[in-house]
Short mmCIF file of C-alpha atoms in Angstrom, two decimals:
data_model
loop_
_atom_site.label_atom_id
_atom_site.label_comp_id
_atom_site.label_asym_id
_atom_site.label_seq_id
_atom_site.Cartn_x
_atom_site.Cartn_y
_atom_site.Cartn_z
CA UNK A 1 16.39 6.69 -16.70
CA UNK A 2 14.93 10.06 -18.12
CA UNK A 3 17.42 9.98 -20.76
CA UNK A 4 16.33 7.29 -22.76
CA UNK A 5 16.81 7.39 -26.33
CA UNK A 6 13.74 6.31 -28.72
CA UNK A 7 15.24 3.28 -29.46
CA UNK A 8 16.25 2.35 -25.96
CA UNK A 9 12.96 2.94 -24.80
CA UNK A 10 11.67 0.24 -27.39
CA UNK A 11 13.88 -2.29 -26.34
CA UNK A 12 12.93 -1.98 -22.69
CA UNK A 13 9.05 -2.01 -24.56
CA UNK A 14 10.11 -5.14 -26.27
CA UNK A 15 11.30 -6.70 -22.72
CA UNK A 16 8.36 -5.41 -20.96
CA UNK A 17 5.53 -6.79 -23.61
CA UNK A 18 7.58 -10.07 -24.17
CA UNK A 19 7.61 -10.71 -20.08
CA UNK A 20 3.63 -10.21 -20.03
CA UNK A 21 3.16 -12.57 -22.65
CA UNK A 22 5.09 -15.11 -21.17
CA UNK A 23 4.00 -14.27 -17.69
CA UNK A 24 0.55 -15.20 -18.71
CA UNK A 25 1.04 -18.40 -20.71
CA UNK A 26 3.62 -20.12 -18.35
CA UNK A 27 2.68 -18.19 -15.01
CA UNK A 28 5.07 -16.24 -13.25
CA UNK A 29 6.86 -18.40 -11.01
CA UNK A 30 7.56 -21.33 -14.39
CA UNK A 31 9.20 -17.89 -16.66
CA UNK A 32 13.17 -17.77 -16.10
CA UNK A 33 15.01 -14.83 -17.05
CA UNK A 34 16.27 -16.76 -20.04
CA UNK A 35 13.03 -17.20 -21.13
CA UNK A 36 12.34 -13.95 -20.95
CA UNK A 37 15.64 -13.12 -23.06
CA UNK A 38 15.23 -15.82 -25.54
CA UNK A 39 11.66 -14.08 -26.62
CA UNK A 40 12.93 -11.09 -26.81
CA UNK A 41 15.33 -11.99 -29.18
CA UNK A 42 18.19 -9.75 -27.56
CA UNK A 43 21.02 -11.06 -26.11
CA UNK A 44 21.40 -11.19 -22.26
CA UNK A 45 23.57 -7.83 -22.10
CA UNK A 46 20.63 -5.96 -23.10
CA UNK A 47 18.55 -7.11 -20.92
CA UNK A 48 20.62 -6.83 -18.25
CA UNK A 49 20.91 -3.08 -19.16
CA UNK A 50 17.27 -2.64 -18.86
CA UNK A 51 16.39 -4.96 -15.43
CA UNK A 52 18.77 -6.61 -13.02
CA UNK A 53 15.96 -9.55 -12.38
CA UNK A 54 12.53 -10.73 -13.55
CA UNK A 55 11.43 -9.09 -10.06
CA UNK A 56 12.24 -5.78 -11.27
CA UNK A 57 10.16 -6.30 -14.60
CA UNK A 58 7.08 -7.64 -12.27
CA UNK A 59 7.62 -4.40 -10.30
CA UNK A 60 7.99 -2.57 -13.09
CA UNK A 61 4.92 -3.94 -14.71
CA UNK A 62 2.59 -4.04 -11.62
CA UNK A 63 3.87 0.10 -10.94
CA UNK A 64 2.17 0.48 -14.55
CA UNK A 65 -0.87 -0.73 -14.15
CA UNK A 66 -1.07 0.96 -10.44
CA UNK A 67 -0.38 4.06 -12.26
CA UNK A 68 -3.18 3.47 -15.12
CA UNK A 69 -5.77 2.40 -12.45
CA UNK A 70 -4.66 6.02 -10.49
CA UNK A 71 -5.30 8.12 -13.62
CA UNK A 72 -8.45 6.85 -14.99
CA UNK A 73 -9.57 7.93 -11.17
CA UNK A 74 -8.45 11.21 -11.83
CA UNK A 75 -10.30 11.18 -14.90
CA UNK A 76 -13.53 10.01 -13.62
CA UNK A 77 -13.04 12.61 -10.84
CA UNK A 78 -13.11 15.37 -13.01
CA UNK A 79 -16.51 14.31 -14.12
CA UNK A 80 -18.22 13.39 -10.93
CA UNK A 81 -18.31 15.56 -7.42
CA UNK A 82 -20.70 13.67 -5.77
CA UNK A 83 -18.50 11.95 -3.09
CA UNK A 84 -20.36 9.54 -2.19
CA UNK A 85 -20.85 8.01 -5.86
CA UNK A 86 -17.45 8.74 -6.10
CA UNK A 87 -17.08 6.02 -3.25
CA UNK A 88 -19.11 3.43 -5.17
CA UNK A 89 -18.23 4.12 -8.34
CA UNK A 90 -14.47 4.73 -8.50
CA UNK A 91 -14.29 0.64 -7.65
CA UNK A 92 -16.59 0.39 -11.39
CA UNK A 93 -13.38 2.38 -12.66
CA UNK A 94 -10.99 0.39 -10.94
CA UNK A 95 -12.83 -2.88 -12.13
CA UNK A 96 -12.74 -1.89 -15.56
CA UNK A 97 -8.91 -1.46 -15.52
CA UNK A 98 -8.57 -4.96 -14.62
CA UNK A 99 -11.14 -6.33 -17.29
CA UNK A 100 -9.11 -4.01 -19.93
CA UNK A 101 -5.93 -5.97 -18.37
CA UNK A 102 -6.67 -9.50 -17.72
CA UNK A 103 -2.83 -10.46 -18.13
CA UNK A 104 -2.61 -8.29 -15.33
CA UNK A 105 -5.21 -9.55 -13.03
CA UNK A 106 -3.66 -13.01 -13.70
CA UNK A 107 0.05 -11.83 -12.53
CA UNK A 108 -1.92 -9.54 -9.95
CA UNK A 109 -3.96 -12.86 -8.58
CA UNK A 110 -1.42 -15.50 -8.82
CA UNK A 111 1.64 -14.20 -8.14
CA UNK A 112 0.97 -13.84 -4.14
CA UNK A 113 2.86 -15.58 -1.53
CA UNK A 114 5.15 -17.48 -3.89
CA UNK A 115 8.51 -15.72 -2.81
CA UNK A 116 9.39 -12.60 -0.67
CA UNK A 117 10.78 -10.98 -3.37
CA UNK A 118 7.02 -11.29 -5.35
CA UNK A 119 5.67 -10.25 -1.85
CA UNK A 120 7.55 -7.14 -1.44
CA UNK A 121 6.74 -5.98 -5.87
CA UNK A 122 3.09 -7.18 -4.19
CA UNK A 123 3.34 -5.06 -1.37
CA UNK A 124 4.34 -2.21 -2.96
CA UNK A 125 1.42 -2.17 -5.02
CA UNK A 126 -1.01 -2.83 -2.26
CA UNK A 127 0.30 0.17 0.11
CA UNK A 128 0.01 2.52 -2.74
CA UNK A 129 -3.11 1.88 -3.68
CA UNK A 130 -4.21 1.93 0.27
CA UNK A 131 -2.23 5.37 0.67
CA UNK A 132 -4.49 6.21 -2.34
CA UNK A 133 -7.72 4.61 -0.92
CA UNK A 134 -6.89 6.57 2.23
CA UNK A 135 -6.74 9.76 1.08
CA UNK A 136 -9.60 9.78 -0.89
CA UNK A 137 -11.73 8.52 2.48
CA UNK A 138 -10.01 11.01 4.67
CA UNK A 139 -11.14 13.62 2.12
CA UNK A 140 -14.54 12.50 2.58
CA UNK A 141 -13.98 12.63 6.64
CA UNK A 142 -12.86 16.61 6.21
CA UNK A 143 -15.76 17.10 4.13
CA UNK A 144 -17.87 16.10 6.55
CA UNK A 145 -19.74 13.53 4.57
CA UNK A 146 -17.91 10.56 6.23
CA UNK A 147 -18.08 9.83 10.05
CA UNK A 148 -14.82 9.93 11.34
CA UNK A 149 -14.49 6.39 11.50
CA UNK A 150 -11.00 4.59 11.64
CA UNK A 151 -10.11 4.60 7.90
CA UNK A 152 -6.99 1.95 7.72
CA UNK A 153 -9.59 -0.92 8.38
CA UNK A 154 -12.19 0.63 5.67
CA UNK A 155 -9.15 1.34 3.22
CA UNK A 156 -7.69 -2.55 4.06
CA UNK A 157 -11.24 -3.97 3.38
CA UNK A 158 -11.75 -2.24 -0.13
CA UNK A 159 -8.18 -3.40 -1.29
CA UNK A 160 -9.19 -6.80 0.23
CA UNK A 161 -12.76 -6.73 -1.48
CA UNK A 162 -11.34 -6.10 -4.91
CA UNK A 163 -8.28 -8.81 -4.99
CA UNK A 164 -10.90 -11.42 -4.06
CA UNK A 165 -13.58 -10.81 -6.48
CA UNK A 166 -10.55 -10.31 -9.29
CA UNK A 167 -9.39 -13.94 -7.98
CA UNK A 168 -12.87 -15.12 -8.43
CA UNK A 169 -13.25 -13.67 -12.04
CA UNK A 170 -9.82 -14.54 -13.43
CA UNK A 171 -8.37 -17.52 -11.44
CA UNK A 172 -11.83 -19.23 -10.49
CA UNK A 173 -14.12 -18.06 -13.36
CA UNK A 174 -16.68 -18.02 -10.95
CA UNK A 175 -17.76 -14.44 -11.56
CA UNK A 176 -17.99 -12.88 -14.76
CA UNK A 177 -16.71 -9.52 -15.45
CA UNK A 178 -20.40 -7.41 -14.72
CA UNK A 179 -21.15 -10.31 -11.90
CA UNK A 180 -17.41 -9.02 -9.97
CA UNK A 181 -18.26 -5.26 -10.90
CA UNK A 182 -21.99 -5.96 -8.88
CA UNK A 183 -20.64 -7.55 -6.22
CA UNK A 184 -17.63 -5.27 -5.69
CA UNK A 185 -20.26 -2.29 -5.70
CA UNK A 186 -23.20 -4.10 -3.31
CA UNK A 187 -20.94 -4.35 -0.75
CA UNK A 188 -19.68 -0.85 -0.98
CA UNK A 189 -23.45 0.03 -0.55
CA UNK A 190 -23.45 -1.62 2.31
CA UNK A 191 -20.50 0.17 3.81
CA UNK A 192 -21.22 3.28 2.72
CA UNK A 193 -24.18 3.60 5.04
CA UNK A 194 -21.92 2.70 7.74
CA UNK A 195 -19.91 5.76 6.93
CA UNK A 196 -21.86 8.27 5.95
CA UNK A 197 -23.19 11.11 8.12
CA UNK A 198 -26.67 11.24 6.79
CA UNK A 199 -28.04 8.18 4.35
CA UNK A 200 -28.06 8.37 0.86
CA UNK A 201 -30.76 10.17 -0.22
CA UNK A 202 -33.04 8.16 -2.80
CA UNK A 203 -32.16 10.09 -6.21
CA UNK A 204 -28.92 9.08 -5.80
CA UNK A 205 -30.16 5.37 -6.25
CA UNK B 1 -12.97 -43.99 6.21
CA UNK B 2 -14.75 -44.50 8.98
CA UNK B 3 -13.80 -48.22 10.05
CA UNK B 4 -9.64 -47.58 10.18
CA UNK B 5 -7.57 -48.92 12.83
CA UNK B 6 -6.01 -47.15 15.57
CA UNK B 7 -2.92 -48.27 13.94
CA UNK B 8 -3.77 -46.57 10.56
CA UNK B 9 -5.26 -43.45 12.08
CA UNK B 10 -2.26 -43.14 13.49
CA UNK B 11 -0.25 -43.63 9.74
CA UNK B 12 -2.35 -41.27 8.25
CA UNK B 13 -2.01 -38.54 11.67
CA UNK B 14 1.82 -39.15 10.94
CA UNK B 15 1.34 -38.51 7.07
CA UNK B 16 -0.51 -35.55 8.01
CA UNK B 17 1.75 -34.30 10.66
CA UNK B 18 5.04 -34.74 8.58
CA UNK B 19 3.44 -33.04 4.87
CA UNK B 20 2.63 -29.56 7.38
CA UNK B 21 6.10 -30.10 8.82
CA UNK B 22 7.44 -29.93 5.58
CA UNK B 23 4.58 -27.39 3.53
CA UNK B 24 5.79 -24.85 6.51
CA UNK B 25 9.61 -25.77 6.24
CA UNK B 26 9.57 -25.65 2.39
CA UNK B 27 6.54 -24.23 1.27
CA UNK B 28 3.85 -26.48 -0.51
CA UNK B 29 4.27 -26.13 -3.91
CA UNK B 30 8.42 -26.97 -3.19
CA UNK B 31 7.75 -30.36 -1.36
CA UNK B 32 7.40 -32.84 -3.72
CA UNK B 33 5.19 -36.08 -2.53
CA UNK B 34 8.91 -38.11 -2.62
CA UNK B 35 9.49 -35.64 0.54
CA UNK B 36 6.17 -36.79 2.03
CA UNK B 37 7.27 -39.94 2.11
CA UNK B 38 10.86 -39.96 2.89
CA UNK B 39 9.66 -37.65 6.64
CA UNK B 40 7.57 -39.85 7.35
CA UNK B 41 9.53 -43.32 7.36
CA UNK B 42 7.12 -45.34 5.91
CA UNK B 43 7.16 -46.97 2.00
CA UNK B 44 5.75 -45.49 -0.51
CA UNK B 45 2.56 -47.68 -0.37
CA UNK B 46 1.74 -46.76 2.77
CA UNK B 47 1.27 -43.34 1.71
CA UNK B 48 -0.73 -44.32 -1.17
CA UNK B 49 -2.85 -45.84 0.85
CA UNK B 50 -4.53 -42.98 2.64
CA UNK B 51 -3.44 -40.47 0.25
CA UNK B 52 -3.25 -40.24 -3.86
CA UNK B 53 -1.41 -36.78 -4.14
CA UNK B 54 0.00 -33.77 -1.88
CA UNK B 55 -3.00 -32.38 -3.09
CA UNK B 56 -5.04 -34.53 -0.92
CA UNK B 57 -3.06 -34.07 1.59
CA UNK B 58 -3.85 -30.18 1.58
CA UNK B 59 -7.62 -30.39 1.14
CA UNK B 60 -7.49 -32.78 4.33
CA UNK B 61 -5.91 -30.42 6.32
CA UNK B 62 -7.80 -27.32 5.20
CA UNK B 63 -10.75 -29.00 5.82
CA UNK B 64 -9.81 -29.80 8.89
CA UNK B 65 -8.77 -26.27 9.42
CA UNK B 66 -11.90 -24.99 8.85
CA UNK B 67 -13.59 -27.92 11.11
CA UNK B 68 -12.00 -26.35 13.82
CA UNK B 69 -12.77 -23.07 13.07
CA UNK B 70 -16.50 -23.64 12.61
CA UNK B 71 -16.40 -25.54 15.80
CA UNK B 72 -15.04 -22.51 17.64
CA UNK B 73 -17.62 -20.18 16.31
CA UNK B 74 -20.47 -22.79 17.54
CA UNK B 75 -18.86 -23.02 20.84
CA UNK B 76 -19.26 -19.39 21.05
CA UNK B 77 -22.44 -19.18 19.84
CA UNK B 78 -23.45 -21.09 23.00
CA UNK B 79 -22.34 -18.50 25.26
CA UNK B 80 -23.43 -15.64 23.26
CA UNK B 81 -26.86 -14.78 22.17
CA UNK B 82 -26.39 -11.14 20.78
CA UNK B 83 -26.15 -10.80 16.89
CA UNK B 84 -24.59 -7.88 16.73
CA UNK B 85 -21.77 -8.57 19.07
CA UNK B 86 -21.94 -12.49 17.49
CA UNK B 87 -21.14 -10.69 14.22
CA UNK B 88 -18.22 -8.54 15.54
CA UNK B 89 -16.96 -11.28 17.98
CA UNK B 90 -16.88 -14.17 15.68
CA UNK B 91 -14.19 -12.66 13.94
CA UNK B 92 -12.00 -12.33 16.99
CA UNK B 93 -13.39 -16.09 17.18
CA UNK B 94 -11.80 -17.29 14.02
CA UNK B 95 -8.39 -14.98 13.67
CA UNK B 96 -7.65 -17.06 17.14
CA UNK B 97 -7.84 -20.28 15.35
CA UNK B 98 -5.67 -18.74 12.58
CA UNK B 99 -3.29 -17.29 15.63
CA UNK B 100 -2.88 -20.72 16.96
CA UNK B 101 -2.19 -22.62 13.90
CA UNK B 102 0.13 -20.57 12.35
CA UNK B 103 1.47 -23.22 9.62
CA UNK B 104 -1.92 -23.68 8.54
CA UNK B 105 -2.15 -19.56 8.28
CA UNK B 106 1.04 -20.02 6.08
CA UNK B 107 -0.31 -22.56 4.22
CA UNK B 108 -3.59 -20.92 3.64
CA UNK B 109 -1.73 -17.80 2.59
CA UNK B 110 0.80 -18.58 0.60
CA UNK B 111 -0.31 -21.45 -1.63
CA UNK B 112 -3.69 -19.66 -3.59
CA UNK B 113 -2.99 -19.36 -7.34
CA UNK B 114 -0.04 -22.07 -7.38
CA UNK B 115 -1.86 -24.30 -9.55
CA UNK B 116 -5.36 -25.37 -10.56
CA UNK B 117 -5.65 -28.35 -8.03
CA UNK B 118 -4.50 -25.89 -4.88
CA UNK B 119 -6.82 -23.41 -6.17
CA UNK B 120 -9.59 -26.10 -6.06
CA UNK B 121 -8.74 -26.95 -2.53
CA UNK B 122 -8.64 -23.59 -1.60
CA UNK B 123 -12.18 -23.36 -3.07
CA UNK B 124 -13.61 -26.14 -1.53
CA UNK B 125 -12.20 -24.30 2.40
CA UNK B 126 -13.55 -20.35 0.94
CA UNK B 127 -17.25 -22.04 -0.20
CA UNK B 128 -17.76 -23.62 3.28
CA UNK B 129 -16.84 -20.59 5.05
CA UNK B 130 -19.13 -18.31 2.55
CA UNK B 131 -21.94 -20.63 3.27
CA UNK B 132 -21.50 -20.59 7.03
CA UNK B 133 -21.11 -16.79 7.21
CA UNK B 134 -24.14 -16.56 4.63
CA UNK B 135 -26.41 -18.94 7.16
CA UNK B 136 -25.44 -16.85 9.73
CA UNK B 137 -25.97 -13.27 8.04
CA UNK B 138 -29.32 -14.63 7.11
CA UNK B 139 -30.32 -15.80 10.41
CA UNK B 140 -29.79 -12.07 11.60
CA UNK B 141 -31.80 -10.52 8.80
CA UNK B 142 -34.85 -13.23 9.59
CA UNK B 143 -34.46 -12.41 13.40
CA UNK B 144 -35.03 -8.56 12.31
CA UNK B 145 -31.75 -7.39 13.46
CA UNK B 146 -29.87 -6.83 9.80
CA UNK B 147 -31.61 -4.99 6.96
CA UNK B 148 -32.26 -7.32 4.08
CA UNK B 149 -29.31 -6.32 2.39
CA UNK B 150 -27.64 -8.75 -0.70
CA UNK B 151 -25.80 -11.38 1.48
CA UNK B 152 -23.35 -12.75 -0.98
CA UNK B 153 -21.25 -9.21 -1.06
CA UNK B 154 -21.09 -9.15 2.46
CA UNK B 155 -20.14 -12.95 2.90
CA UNK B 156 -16.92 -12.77 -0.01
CA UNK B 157 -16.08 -8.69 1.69
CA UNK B 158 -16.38 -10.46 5.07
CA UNK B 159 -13.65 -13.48 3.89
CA UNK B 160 -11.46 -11.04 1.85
CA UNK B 161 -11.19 -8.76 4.56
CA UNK B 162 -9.96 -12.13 7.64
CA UNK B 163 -7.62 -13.44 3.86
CA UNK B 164 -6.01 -10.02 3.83
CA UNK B 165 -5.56 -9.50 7.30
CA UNK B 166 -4.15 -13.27 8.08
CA UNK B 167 -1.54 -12.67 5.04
CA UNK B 168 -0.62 -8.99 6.15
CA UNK B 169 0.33 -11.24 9.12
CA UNK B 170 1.48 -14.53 8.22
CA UNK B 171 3.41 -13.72 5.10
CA UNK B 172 4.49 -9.53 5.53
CA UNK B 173 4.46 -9.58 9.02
CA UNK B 174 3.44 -6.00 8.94
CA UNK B 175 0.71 -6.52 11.57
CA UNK B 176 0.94 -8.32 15.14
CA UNK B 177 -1.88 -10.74 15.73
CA UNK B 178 -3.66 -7.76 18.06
CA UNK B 179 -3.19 -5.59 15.37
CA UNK B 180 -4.94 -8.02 12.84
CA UNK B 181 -7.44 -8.63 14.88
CA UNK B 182 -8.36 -4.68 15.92
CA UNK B 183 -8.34 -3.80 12.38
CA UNK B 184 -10.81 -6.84 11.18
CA UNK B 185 -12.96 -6.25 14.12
CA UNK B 186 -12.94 -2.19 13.70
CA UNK B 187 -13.71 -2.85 9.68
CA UNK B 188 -16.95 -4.84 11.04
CA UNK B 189 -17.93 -2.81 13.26
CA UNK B 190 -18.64 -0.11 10.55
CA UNK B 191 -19.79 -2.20 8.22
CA UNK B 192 -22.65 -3.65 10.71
CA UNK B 193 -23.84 -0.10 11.29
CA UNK B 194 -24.85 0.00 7.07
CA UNK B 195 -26.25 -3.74 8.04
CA UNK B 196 -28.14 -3.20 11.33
CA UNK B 197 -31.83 -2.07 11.62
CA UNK B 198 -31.54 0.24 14.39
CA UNK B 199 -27.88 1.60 15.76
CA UNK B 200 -25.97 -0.27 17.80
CA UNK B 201 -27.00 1.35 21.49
CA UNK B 202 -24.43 2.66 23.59
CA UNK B 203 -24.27 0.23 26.02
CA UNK B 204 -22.39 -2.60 23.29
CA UNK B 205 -19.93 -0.31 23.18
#
């Protein structure tokens, strides 16, 4: 909807925020759509103008915070050429997102697995970040800095890496915030040597 | 329990048998412990005899899950004395285990995040298998094989990556169980060249 008037666009806002709130205080899978409608003080018509299903506003909401994650990458790109800190510390980036966002990371951890309609808003997240993860590796592999090692499994392995130490800081509280940043970064130490052409050399430590 | 009947053990295998009958039919957190009960025939104090809640039920079964599992990966152990294969192979060990259960794989996929008692469950089955995988990582860096990299990373990447992989499977069906099981094994196989001492020679291949 590019055509979206200012005020329209505040509604949908005022949907948006007042699913996230509930989202997190109720969990997903407890908020109804009438929930969401009686928060947002509207009646159901206008919701129903904006989203055709809570679904949509979890899709909506998780394509969001995809597309934050994606531009503070960007940013941190521009600053750093170095690809193989780029490797290590894009996930520091990505990390912080989530710790910015911990309503997020709660819909991002809990939501999994609880209907096929959640899996498929959960899937679409996943495969864009791994297109995303992928491209960034294969850049790596042209530059010659990366062996040309099969880069789904690498790509599949980060994504995995990073959903379990988010679980572990927000649904667990096993891990604190700089504890799930360390980890998340050891291992990618770790992994890195088994990619790179040549070792790191030692003033990049 | 060590001193039950062969008449009980069999009440509690039937317990047992019909709450994964009905977890895979209905999901877990949509069978109530009323549905427990009414599958398997018996009152409701026969139930509450072996088991207080249907989250009982679940940690019994995960743990025995991961009995079996561990049991595998010691039964291999025995016929394998290389720890760089052991460390590739194991994983084609375990994904088996998940292959041939496939309700449990369900279970184990689909439940995390449902509710604080699951999540405990599910806590209880992911510290045993970081512990085992930790012993065993360790044992390799002692024996001179791995570098003495941080072990904890590579235990919770090493989990994430076989959790990932299992639900790509179980709940997206996006991969076949070969295809799970190349892409687990291929994502080890590079990270054990940033773990190993010397290179894997040519000859593993």
């Amino acid at each position: 909807m590019p055509d979206l008037s200012e005020k329209m666009q505040l509604k949908k806002n005022k949907i948006l925020s007042s699913s996230l709130e509930l989202f997190t205080e109720k969990g997903y899978i407890n908020t109804s759509t009438r929930d969401i409608i009686d928060r947002t003080g509207y009646g159901a018509s206008t919701f129903y103008r904006y989203f055709n299903s809570r679904e949509e506003i979890l899709d909506h909401l998780l394509s969001d915070f995809l597309g934050s994650i994606i531009q503070r990458v960007y940013d941190y790109y521009a600053e750093e050429k170095d690809l193989y800190q780029r490797f290590i510390e894009t996930k520091r980036v990505i990390l912080d997102v989530f710790i910015e966002n911990p309503e997020m990371a709660e819909i991002y951890s809990r939501a999994a697995g609880t209907s096929p309609a959640i899996d498929k808003c959960l899937q679409s997240f996943d495969d864009r970040f791994l297109k995303f993860s992928s491209q960034n590796i294969h850049y790596g592999i042209e530059k010659g800095v990366f062996k040309n090692e099969p880069v789904p499994p690498i790509a599949h392995a980060i994504l995995a890496m990073i959903k379990f130490a988010v679980y572990k800081w927000i649904v667990r509280k096993e891990l604190s915030p700089a504890g799930m940043t360390d980890m998340v970064l050891s291992f990618h130490e770790t992994l890195a040597v088994g990619m790179l052409k040549s070792p790191p050399s030692e003033d990049r430590d």
